[in-house]
Coordinates of C-alpha atoms in Angstrom, one line a residue:
Chain T
X1 CA 87.1 29.4 14.1
X2 CA 84.2 29.8 11.7
X3 CA 81.5 31.5 13.6
X4 CA 79.1 34.2 12.5
X5 CA 78.8 36.7 15.3
X6 CA 75.5 38.4 15.5
X7 CA 75.3 41.0 18.2
X8 CA 71.8 42.0 17.1
X9 CA 70.5 38.8 18.5
X10 CA 69.6 40.5 21.8
X11 CA 67.2 42.8 20.1
X12 CA 65.4 40.0 18.3
X13 CA 62.1 38.5 19.3
X14 CA 62.2 35.4 21.4
X15 CA 59.1 34.2 19.8
X16 CA 57.3 34.4 23.1
X17 CA 54.9 37.4 23.2
X18 CA 56.7 40.6 22.4
X19 CA 59.8 39.8 24.4
X20 CA 63.3 40.3 23.0
X21 CA 66.3 38.4 24.3
X22 CA 67.6 41.4 26.1
X23 CA 64.4 41.3 28.3
X24 CA 65.4 37.9 29.5
X25 CA 68.8 39.1 30.5
X26 CA 67.3 42.1 32.4
X27 CA 64.9 39.8 34.2
X28 CA 67.6 37.3 35.0
X29 CA 69.8 40.1 36.4
X30 CA 66.9 41.2 38.6
X31 CA 66.6 37.7 40.1
X32 CA 70.3 37.5 40.6
X33 CA 70.3 40.7 42.5
X34 CA 67.2 39.7 44.5
X35 CA 68.8 36.4 45.5
X36 CA 72.1 37.8 46.4
X37 CA 70.9 40.8 48.4
X38 CA 68.4 38.8 50.4
X39 CA 71.0 36.1 51.0
X40 CA 73.5 38.7 52.0
X41 CA 71.2 40.2 54.7
X42 CA 70.8 36.8 56.2
X43 CA 74.5 36.1 56.0
X44 CA 75.5 39.4 57.5
X45 CA 73.1 39.3 60.5
X46 CA 73.6 35.6 61.3
X47 CA 77.3 35.6 60.5
X48 CA 77.8 38.6 62.9
X49 CA 75.9 36.8 65.7
X50 CA 77.9 33.6 65.1
X51 CA 81.2 35.5 64.9
X52 CA 80.5 37.2 68.2
X53 CA 79.5 33.8 69.7
X54 CA 82.9 32.3 68.7
X55 CA 84.7 35.0 70.6
X56 CA 82.7 34.7 73.8
X57 CA 84.3 33.0 76.9
X58 CA 81.1 30.9 77.2
X59 CA 82.1 27.4 75.9
X60 CA 78.6 26.4 74.8
X61 CA 78.1 29.6 72.7
X62 CA 81.4 29.3 71.0
X63 CA 81.0 25.5 70.5
X64 CA 77.6 26.0 68.8
X65 CA 79.1 28.6 66.4
X66 CA 82.2 26.5 65.7
X67 CA 80.0 23.5 64.8
X68 CA 77.9 25.6 62.5
X69 CA 81.0 26.9 60.7
X70 CA 82.4 23.4 60.3
X71 CA 79.1 22.0 58.9
X72 CA 78.4 24.8 56.4
X73 CA 81.9 25.3 55.2
X74 CA 82.7 21.6 54.6
X75 CA 79.7 20.7 52.5
X76 CA 79.7 21.8 48.8
X77 CA 77.3 24.7 48.1
X78 CA 75.5 22.7 45.4
X79 CA 74.8 19.8 47.8
X80 CA 73.5 22.3 50.3
X81 CA 71.2 23.8 47.7
X82 CA 69.8 20.4 46.7
X83 CA 69.2 19.6 50.4
X84 CA 67.3 22.8 50.9
X85 CA 65.3 22.5 47.8
X86 CA 64.6 18.7 47.5
X87 CA 64.9 17.3 51.0
X88 CA 64.1 19.9 53.6
X89 CA 60.6 20.6 52.2
X90 CA 59.7 17.0 52.7
X91 CA 60.6 17.2 56.4
X92 CA 58.3 20.1 57.0
X93 CA 54.8 19.6 58.7
X94 CA 52.2 18.7 56.2
X95 CA 50.5 22.1 55.9
X96 CA 53.8 23.8 55.3
X97 CA 54.7 21.2 52.7
X98 CA 51.5 21.9 50.8
X99 CA 52.1 25.6 51.0
X100 CA 55.7 25.3 49.7
X101 CA 55.0 22.8 47.0
X102 CA 51.6 23.8 45.7
X103 CA 50.6 27.3 46.9
X104 CA 53.8 29.0 46.0
X105 CA 54.8 29.5 42.4
X106 CA 57.8 27.3 41.4
X107 CA 59.8 30.5 41.1
X108 CA 59.0 31.6 44.6
X109 CA 59.8 28.2 46.2
X110 CA 63.1 28.0 44.3
X111 CA 63.8 31.6 45.3
X112 CA 63.2 30.9 49.0
X113 CA 65.4 27.8 48.9
X114 CA 68.3 29.5 47.2
X115 CA 68.1 32.5 49.5
X116 CA 68.2 30.4 52.6
X117 CA 70.9 28.2 51.2
X118 CA 73.2 31.1 50.2
X119 CA 72.4 33.1 53.4
X120 CA 73.3 30.2 55.7
X121 CA 76.3 29.1 53.6
X122 CA 77.8 32.6 53.5
X123 CA 77.0 33.2 57.2
X124 CA 79.6 30.6 58.1
X125 CA 82.2 32.6 56.1
X126 CA 81.1 36.0 57.5
X127 CA 81.3 34.4 61.0
X128 CA 84.9 33.6 60.5
X129 CA 85.7 37.1 59.4
X130 CA 83.9 38.7 62.3
X131 CA 85.8 36.4 64.7
X132 CA 89.2 37.2 63.3
X133 CA 88.3 41.0 63.3
X134 CA 87.4 40.9 67.0
X135 CA 90.4 38.7 67.8
X136 CA 92.7 41.1 65.9
X137 CA 92.0 43.9 68.4
X138 CA 94.4 44.6 71.2
X139 CA 93.3 43.0 74.4
X140 CA 93.5 46.4 76.1
X141 CA 90.4 47.5 74.3
X142 CA 88.4 44.9 76.0
X143 CA 90.0 45.6 79.4
X144 CA 89.4 49.4 79.0
X145 CA 85.7 48.8 78.3
X146 CA 85.4 46.3 81.2
X147 CA 87.1 48.8 83.5
X148 CA 84.4 51.4 82.7
X149 CA 81.7 49.1 83.9
X150 CA 80.3 48.1 80.5
X151 CA 78.3 45.0 80.2
X152 CA 79.5 42.4 77.6
X153 CA 76.9 43.4 75.1
X154 CA 77.9 47.1 75.4
X155 CA 81.6 46.2 75.0
X156 CA 80.8 44.5 71.7
X157 CA 78.3 47.2 70.5
X158 CA 80.4 50.3 71.2
X159 CA 84.0 49.2 71.4
X160 CA 84.8 45.9 69.7
X161 CA 82.5 45.5 66.7
X162 CA 82.9 49.1 65.3
X163 CA 86.6 48.4 65.1
X164 CA 86.3 44.8 64.0
X165 CA 84.0 45.7 61.1
X166 CA 86.3 48.4 59.9
X167 CA 89.2 45.9 59.8
X168 CA 87.2 43.2 57.9
X169 CA 85.7 45.4 55.2
X170 CA 88.1 44.1 52.5
X171 CA 87.5 40.3 53.1
X172 CA 83.8 41.1 53.6
X173 CA 83.8 42.7 50.2
X174 CA 85.0 39.4 48.7
X175 CA 82.2 37.5 50.4
X176 CA 79.7 40.1 49.1
X177 CA 80.9 39.5 45.6
X178 CA 81.0 35.8 46.1
X179 CA 77.3 35.7 47.0
X180 CA 76.5 37.3 43.7
X181 CA 78.6 34.8 41.8
X182 CA 77.4 31.9 43.8
X183 CA 73.8 32.9 43.1
X184 CA 74.2 31.2 39.7
X185 CA 73.7 27.8 41.4
X186 CA 70.0 28.8 41.4
X187 CA 69.9 28.0 37.7
X188 CA 70.1 24.3 38.7
X189 CA 66.8 24.3 40.5
X190 CA 65.0 26.2 37.7
X191 CA 65.1 29.8 39.0
X192 CA 65.5 32.0 36.0
X193 CA 68.3 34.2 37.1
X194 CA 71.1 35.5 34.9
X195 CA 72.8 32.2 34.1
X196 CA 69.6 30.3 33.5
X197 CA 68.4 33.1 31.1
X198 CA 71.8 33.0 29.4
X199 CA 71.5 29.2 28.8
X200 CA 67.9 29.6 27.6
X201 CA 68.9 32.4 25.2
X202 CA 71.8 30.2 23.9
X203 CA 69.4 27.3 23.3
X204 CA 66.6 29.4 21.7
X205 CA 68.7 31.5 19.5
X206 CA 71.7 29.2 18.9
X207 CA 73.8 32.3 19.5
X208 CA 75.8 30.6 22.3
X209 CA 78.9 32.9 22.1
X210 CA 77.0 36.1 22.2
X211 CA 74.8 35.0 25.1
X212 CA 77.7 33.9 27.3
X213 CA 79.7 37.0 26.3
X214 CA 76.9 39.2 27.5
X215 CA 76.5 37.2 30.7
X216 CA 80.2 37.5 31.4
X217 CA 80.1 41.3 30.8
X218 CA 77.1 41.7 33.1
X219 CA 78.6 39.7 35.9
X220 CA 81.9 41.6 35.6
X221 CA 80.3 45.0 35.5
X222 CA 78.1 44.1 38.4
X223 CA 80.9 42.9 40.6
X224 CA 83.2 45.8 39.7
X225 CA 80.5 48.2 40.7
X226 CA 80.0 46.4 44.0
X227 CA 83.7 46.5 44.6
X228 CA 83.8 50.3 43.9
X229 CA 80.8 50.7 46.3
X230 CA 82.5 48.8 49.1
X231 CA 85.7 50.8 48.5
X232 CA 83.7 54.0 48.9
X233 CA 82.1 52.6 52.2
X234 CA 85.6 51.8 53.5
X235 CA 86.9 55.3 52.8
X236 CA 83.9 56.9 54.4
X237 CA 84.3 54.8 57.6
X238 CA 88.1 55.4 57.8
X239 CA 89.2 56.8 61.1
X240 CA 91.2 60.1 60.8
X241 CA 94.9 59.6 61.6
X242 CA 94.8 55.9 60.8
X243 CA 95.7 54.1 57.6
X244 CA 93.2 51.5 56.6
X245 CA 91.2 51.3 59.8
X246 CA 92.0 50.2 63.3
X247 CA 95.4 48.9 64.4
Chain Z
X1 CA 88.7 52.8 100.7
X2 CA 90.6 49.8 99.3
X3 CA 91.4 46.8 101.5
X4 CA 93.3 43.7 100.4
X5 CA 93.0 40.8 102.9
X6 CA 95.3 37.8 102.5
X7 CA 95.0 37.8 98.8
X8 CA 96.5 34.9 96.9
X9 CA 96.7 34.3 93.2
X10 CA 98.4 31.7 91.1
X11 CA 99.1 31.5 87.4
X12 CA 99.4 27.7 87.1
X13 CA 102.4 27.1 89.4
X14 CA 103.5 30.7 89.7
X15 CA 102.4 32.3 93.0
X16 CA 101.9 35.8 91.6
X17 CA 100.2 37.2 94.7
X18 CA 101.3 35.7 98.0
X19 CA 99.3 36.7 101.0
X20 CA 98.9 40.4 100.2
X21 CA 97.2 42.6 102.7
X22 CA 97.1 46.3 102.2
X23 CA 94.9 49.3 103.1
X24 CA 94.4 52.4 101.1
X25 CA 92.5 55.1 103.0
X26 CA 90.2 57.6 101.3
X27 CA 92.2 60.5 99.9
X28 CA 95.5 58.6 100.2
X29 CA 98.0 58.2 97.3
X30 CA 99.9 54.9 97.4
X31 CA 102.7 54.1 95.0
X32 CA 103.4 50.5 94.3
X33 CA 106.8 49.7 93.0
X34 CA 109.0 46.6 92.5
X35 CA 111.0 44.7 89.9
X36 CA 109.2 43.6 86.7
X37 CA 107.4 40.4 87.1
X38 CA 106.9 41.1 90.8
X39 CA 103.2 41.0 90.6
X40 CA 102.5 44.8 91.0
X41 CA 100.4 45.1 87.8
X42 CA 98.5 42.0 88.7
X43 CA 97.9 43.4 92.1
X44 CA 96.4 46.7 90.9
X45 CA 94.3 44.8 88.3
X46 CA 92.6 42.7 91.0
X47 CA 91.1 45.8 92.5
X48 CA 88.4 46.1 89.8
X49 CA 88.7 42.4 88.9
X50 CA 90.4 42.7 85.5
X51 CA 92.3 39.8 87.2
X52 CA 90.5 37.3 89.4
X53 CA 92.1 36.0 92.6
X54 CA 92.2 32.5 94.1
X55 CA 91.7 33.3 97.8
X56 CA 91.4 36.3 100.1
X57 CA 89.1 39.3 100.0
X58 CA 89.3 42.7 98.4
X59 CA 87.0 45.5 99.6
X60 CA 86.5 48.7 97.6
X61 CA 84.3 51.4 99.1
X62 CA 82.6 48.9 101.4
X63 CA 81.9 46.3 98.8
X64 CA 83.6 42.9 98.5
X65 CA 84.7 42.7 94.9
X66 CA 85.2 38.9 95.0
X67 CA 81.7 38.2 96.3
X68 CA 79.7 36.9 93.3
X69 CA 76.7 38.9 94.5
X70 CA 78.5 42.2 94.1
X71 CA 77.5 44.0 90.9
X72 CA 80.9 44.1 89.3
X73 CA 79.9 46.5 86.6
X74 CA 78.5 49.1 89.0
X75 CA 81.7 48.8 91.1
X76 CA 84.0 49.2 88.1
X77 CA 82.1 52.3 87.2
X78 CA 83.3 53.8 90.5
X79 CA 86.9 52.9 89.9
X80 CA 88.9 54.8 87.2
X81 CA 91.6 52.8 85.6
X82 CA 94.5 54.2 83.5
X83 CA 96.5 51.7 81.4
X84 CA 100.1 51.6 80.4
X85 CA 99.1 51.6 76.7
X86 CA 96.3 54.2 77.2
X87 CA 93.8 51.9 75.4
X88 CA 91.7 54.8 74.0
X89 CA 89.1 53.7 71.6
X90 CA 90.7 54.5 68.2
X91 CA 87.4 54.8 66.3
X92 CA 86.0 57.5 68.5
X93 CA 87.0 61.2 68.8
X94 CA 88.6 62.4 72.1
X95 CA 85.2 63.8 73.2
X96 CA 83.4 60.6 72.4
X97 CA 86.0 58.5 74.2
X98 CA 85.3 60.5 77.3
X99 CA 81.5 60.7 77.1
X100 CA 80.9 57.0 76.1
X101 CA 80.7 55.6 79.6
X102 CA 78.8 58.5 81.2
X103 CA 76.3 58.1 78.4
X104 CA 76.1 54.3 78.4
X105 CA 76.7 53.3 81.9
X106 CA 75.5 56.3 83.9
X107 CA 72.8 57.1 81.4
X108 CA 73.8 60.8 81.6
X109 CA 72.2 63.2 79.2
X110 CA 74.4 64.0 76.2
X111 CA 74.6 67.7 76.9
X112 CA 75.7 67.1 80.5
X113 CA 78.2 64.4 79.5
X114 CA 79.8 66.7 77.0
X115 CA 79.9 69.6 79.4
X116 CA 81.6 67.3 81.9
X117 CA 84.0 66.0 79.3
X118 CA 85.0 69.5 78.3
X119 CA 85.7 70.5 81.9
X120 CA 87.9 67.4 82.3
X121 CA 89.7 68.1 79.0
X122 CA 90.3 71.6 80.3
X123 CA 91.7 70.2 83.4
X124 CA 94.2 68.0 81.5
X125 CA 95.0 70.8 79.2
X126 CA 93.5 69.3 76.0
X127 CA 90.3 71.1 75.4
X128 CA 91.5 72.2 72.0
X129 CA 91.8 68.5 71.0
X130 CA 88.2 67.5 71.6
X131 CA 87.5 66.6 68.0
X132 CA 90.8 64.9 67.3
X133 CA 91.1 61.1 67.1
X134 CA 93.5 59.2 69.3
X135 CA 95.9 58.3 66.5
X136 CA 96.4 62.1 65.9
X137 CA 97.7 62.6 69.4
X138 CA 101.1 62.1 71.0
X139 CA 101.5 59.4 73.6
X140 CA 101.4 62.0 76.4
X141 CA 98.3 63.6 75.1
X142 CA 96.6 60.2 74.7
X143 CA 97.4 59.3 78.3
X144 CA 96.0 62.6 79.5
X145 CA 92.8 61.9 77.6
X146 CA 92.7 58.5 79.2
X147 CA 92.9 60.1 82.6
X148 CA 90.1 62.4 81.7
X149 CA 88.1 59.4 80.5
X150 CA 88.7 57.7 83.8
X151 CA 87.6 60.8 85.7
X152 CA 84.4 61.1 83.6
X153 CA 82.7 58.4 85.7
X154 CA 83.4 60.6 88.8
X155 CA 85.1 57.7 90.4
X156 CA 85.9 57.2 94.1
X157 CA 89.3 55.7 93.3
X158 CA 91.8 56.1 90.4
X159 CA 94.1 53.2 89.6
X160 CA 97.2 53.8 87.4
X161 CA 99.0 50.8 85.9
X162 CA 102.5 52.1 84.8
X163 CA 100.9 55.2 83.2
X164 CA 104.2 56.6 82.0
X165 CA 106.1 53.5 81.0
X166 CA 105.1 53.6 77.4
X167 CA 105.9 57.3 76.9
X168 CA 108.9 59.1 75.4
X169 CA 110.8 60.8 78.2
X170 CA 109.8 64.3 77.2
X171 CA 106.1 63.4 77.6
X172 CA 106.3 61.9 81.1
X173 CA 106.2 65.2 82.9
X174 CA 102.9 66.4 81.4
X175 CA 101.2 63.2 82.6
X176 CA 102.8 63.2 86.0
X177 CA 101.7 66.9 86.5
X178 CA 98.1 65.9 85.8
X179 CA 98.4 63.1 88.3
X180 CA 99.9 65.3 90.9
X181 CA 97.1 67.8 90.4
X182 CA 94.6 65.0 90.8
X183 CA 96.3 63.8 94.0
X184 CA 96.2 67.4 95.4
X185 CA 92.5 67.5 94.7
X186 CA 92.0 64.7 97.3
X187 CA 91.5 61.7 94.9
X188 CA 92.3 58.3 96.3
X189 CA 95.0 56.9 94.1
X190 CA 96.9 53.7 93.7
X191 CA 99.8 54.0 91.3
X192 CA 102.1 51.4 89.9
X193 CA 105.1 53.3 88.7
X194 CA 108.9 53.5 88.5
X195 CA 108.8 57.2 88.6
X196 CA 110.5 57.7 92.0
X197 CA 110.3 61.4 91.7
X198 CA 106.6 61.2 91.6
X199 CA 106.6 58.7 94.5
X200 CA 108.8 61.0 96.6
X201 CA 106.8 64.2 95.9
X202 CA 103.2 63.0 95.8
X203 CA 102.8 59.6 97.5
X204 CA 101.6 59.3 101.1
X205 CA 103.0 55.8 101.2
X206 CA 105.3 53.6 99.1
X207 CA 104.7 49.8 98.8
X208 CA 107.5 47.6 97.6
X209 CA 106.4 44.3 96.0
X210 CA 108.7 41.4 95.1
X211 CA 107.8 37.8 94.2
X212 CA 104.2 38.5 94.8
X213 CA 104.7 39.7 98.4
X214 CA 104.6 43.2 100.0
X215 CA 108.0 43.2 101.6
X216 CA 108.2 46.9 102.5
X217 CA 105.6 49.6 103.2
X218 CA 106.7 53.0 104.3
X219 CA 106.4 56.8 103.9
X220 CA 108.4 58.0 100.9
X221 CA 111.1 59.7 102.9
X222 CA 111.6 56.7 105.0
X223 CA 111.6 54.3 102.0
X224 CA 114.1 56.2 99.9
X225 CA 116.5 57.2 102.7
X226 CA 116.3 54.1 104.8
X227 CA 115.1 51.0 103.0
X228 CA 114.9 48.0 105.3
X229 CA 115.2 45.0 103.1
X230 CA 118.1 44.0 100.9
X231 CA 115.9 43.6 97.8
X232 CA 114.4 47.0 98.2
X233 CA 117.9 48.5 98.6
X234 CA 119.1 46.7 95.5
X235 CA 116.0 47.8 93.6
X236 CA 116.5 51.4 94.5
X237 CA 120.2 51.2 93.7
X238 CA 119.4 49.9 90.2
X239 CA 116.7 52.4 89.6
X240 CA 118.7 55.5 90.8
X241 CA 122.1 54.5 89.4
X242 CA 121.4 52.0 86.5
X243 CA 125.0 52.1 85.1
X244 CA 126.7 50.8 88.1

C-alpha cells in the first residue's frame, strides 16, 4: 500500500476559525458521552421498571412489558432512530412541532431524538436482564419476604432487586458498552458525535486512515475504561463469603 | 390460636389437603409428621397463606386468613416462619437479616431493632456472628439466625417447616435445642419434622398426616407407644428402624 501517513494532521488547522482537527474529535467524544449517558439513565430506569413488571403475577403488567420488549427488540435500531427523528415529530401537536423543528437548534433536536431512541431501545434489553436476574433467585427468597409481612414493593426493593442487580452486573456492563457504541448511529441524523467528526475530518483533510485509526482508538479506550469501572463496581458490591454475587 | 376448619386443597387432580380440621391452642407445641408427599408442608404453609386453599377456613389469632378482607401482611407479621432451606437474605449481614422486617414492617427505630436483634442472637448463641454474612455460616448457624429473624417480629405463633431436614447430622442438635428453649418459653409452635426425639420430648401433641388427611392425633407417649392406624405404625417402624 502506498500511503503517506501523517499523524500530525490532528494538530493542523481545520481552516475554520482557530480549530485544529483534534478539537473536532474532543467535541465529538463529548457528544458521544452525552448521548450515551443520558440514554443509559432512561434505559436503566425504564428497563428496571419493565423487568419488574415482567416478573409480576399480574397478567396485564407482564403483558405490557412483554409487548414492549418484542416491539423494541425486533425493529432495527436505525429504523427506530429514523422514526423518532423524522416521523414522531410530525405526529406531535402543532406547538410542539414548531418548538422541535424551529426553536431548537438542529443539534439539540437530533440529540433529543437519539437519546430517546437509544434509551427506549436499550430499556428493552435491560428489561430482559432484570427479569432473568429476578427469576434466577431461589423461590424461597420471595417466600421468606412474604412470610415477614412485606408488601410486594418491599419484597422487590429490599430482597429481590439487590440480589438480582448483583447477578446481572456482567450482562448489564455489555449493554452499557453497547449504548456507547450504538450512539454512533446519531451521525446519520447529523449529530456531530465522534463518528460524524471522524468522517468530517477524513473528508476535510483527506487523511482517512489517520482519522479512523484515532476514532477506533478512542472508542476502544473509552469502552475499556467503562469495563474496568464496572468491574470495580462489581467487586465493591460483592457479598462476603460468596463468589461473584448471589447464588 | 390456630384453627383449621374443613380445609381442602387441590393441585390440579391431586387432593393435597382433604378435609383437615385441627386446633392449636396458645402455648401449645404441635408436631406434624407423615411420609413425604403427605401434604404436611403444604398444611403448615396455608397458615400464613404461602399456599392458598380451595375451601374451608383457617383462623389465626382470631382472624380468618382466607377472608379477602383480612390484612394478610399484618397477619403474616404476627406469624414467624422457619424454612427448610433457611432462606436468609444472602446480601445482608446477620444483623440486617434480623432487623429488616422490624424496621420495614413494624417501623421500629433502628436502635431498638438492633438491640432486639442482639438479644435474639444472644438467645440462639450467635451474638458474635452479627456482622457475618449468611454464606459465611454453617447450616446450623444459618437456621438459628433464621429462627432469630422469625422471632424479631415478636410473633404470636412460630411455624417450622422441616427446620432440620437440610442440615448435617451434627448440626441438628443445636437447632433443636433452640426450638426446645423456645417451646419452654411458652411460644405457640407448629412444627413439621421427622425428628421423633424432639416430638417425644417437646411436643404436646403429635399429628400424623397421610394423603392429605389427618389420620392420627395423640399425645407423644400415646402416639409412639400405641399408634392406632396401620399407616402410622408402618411410618414409625420405617423411621425408627430404617434398615429392616
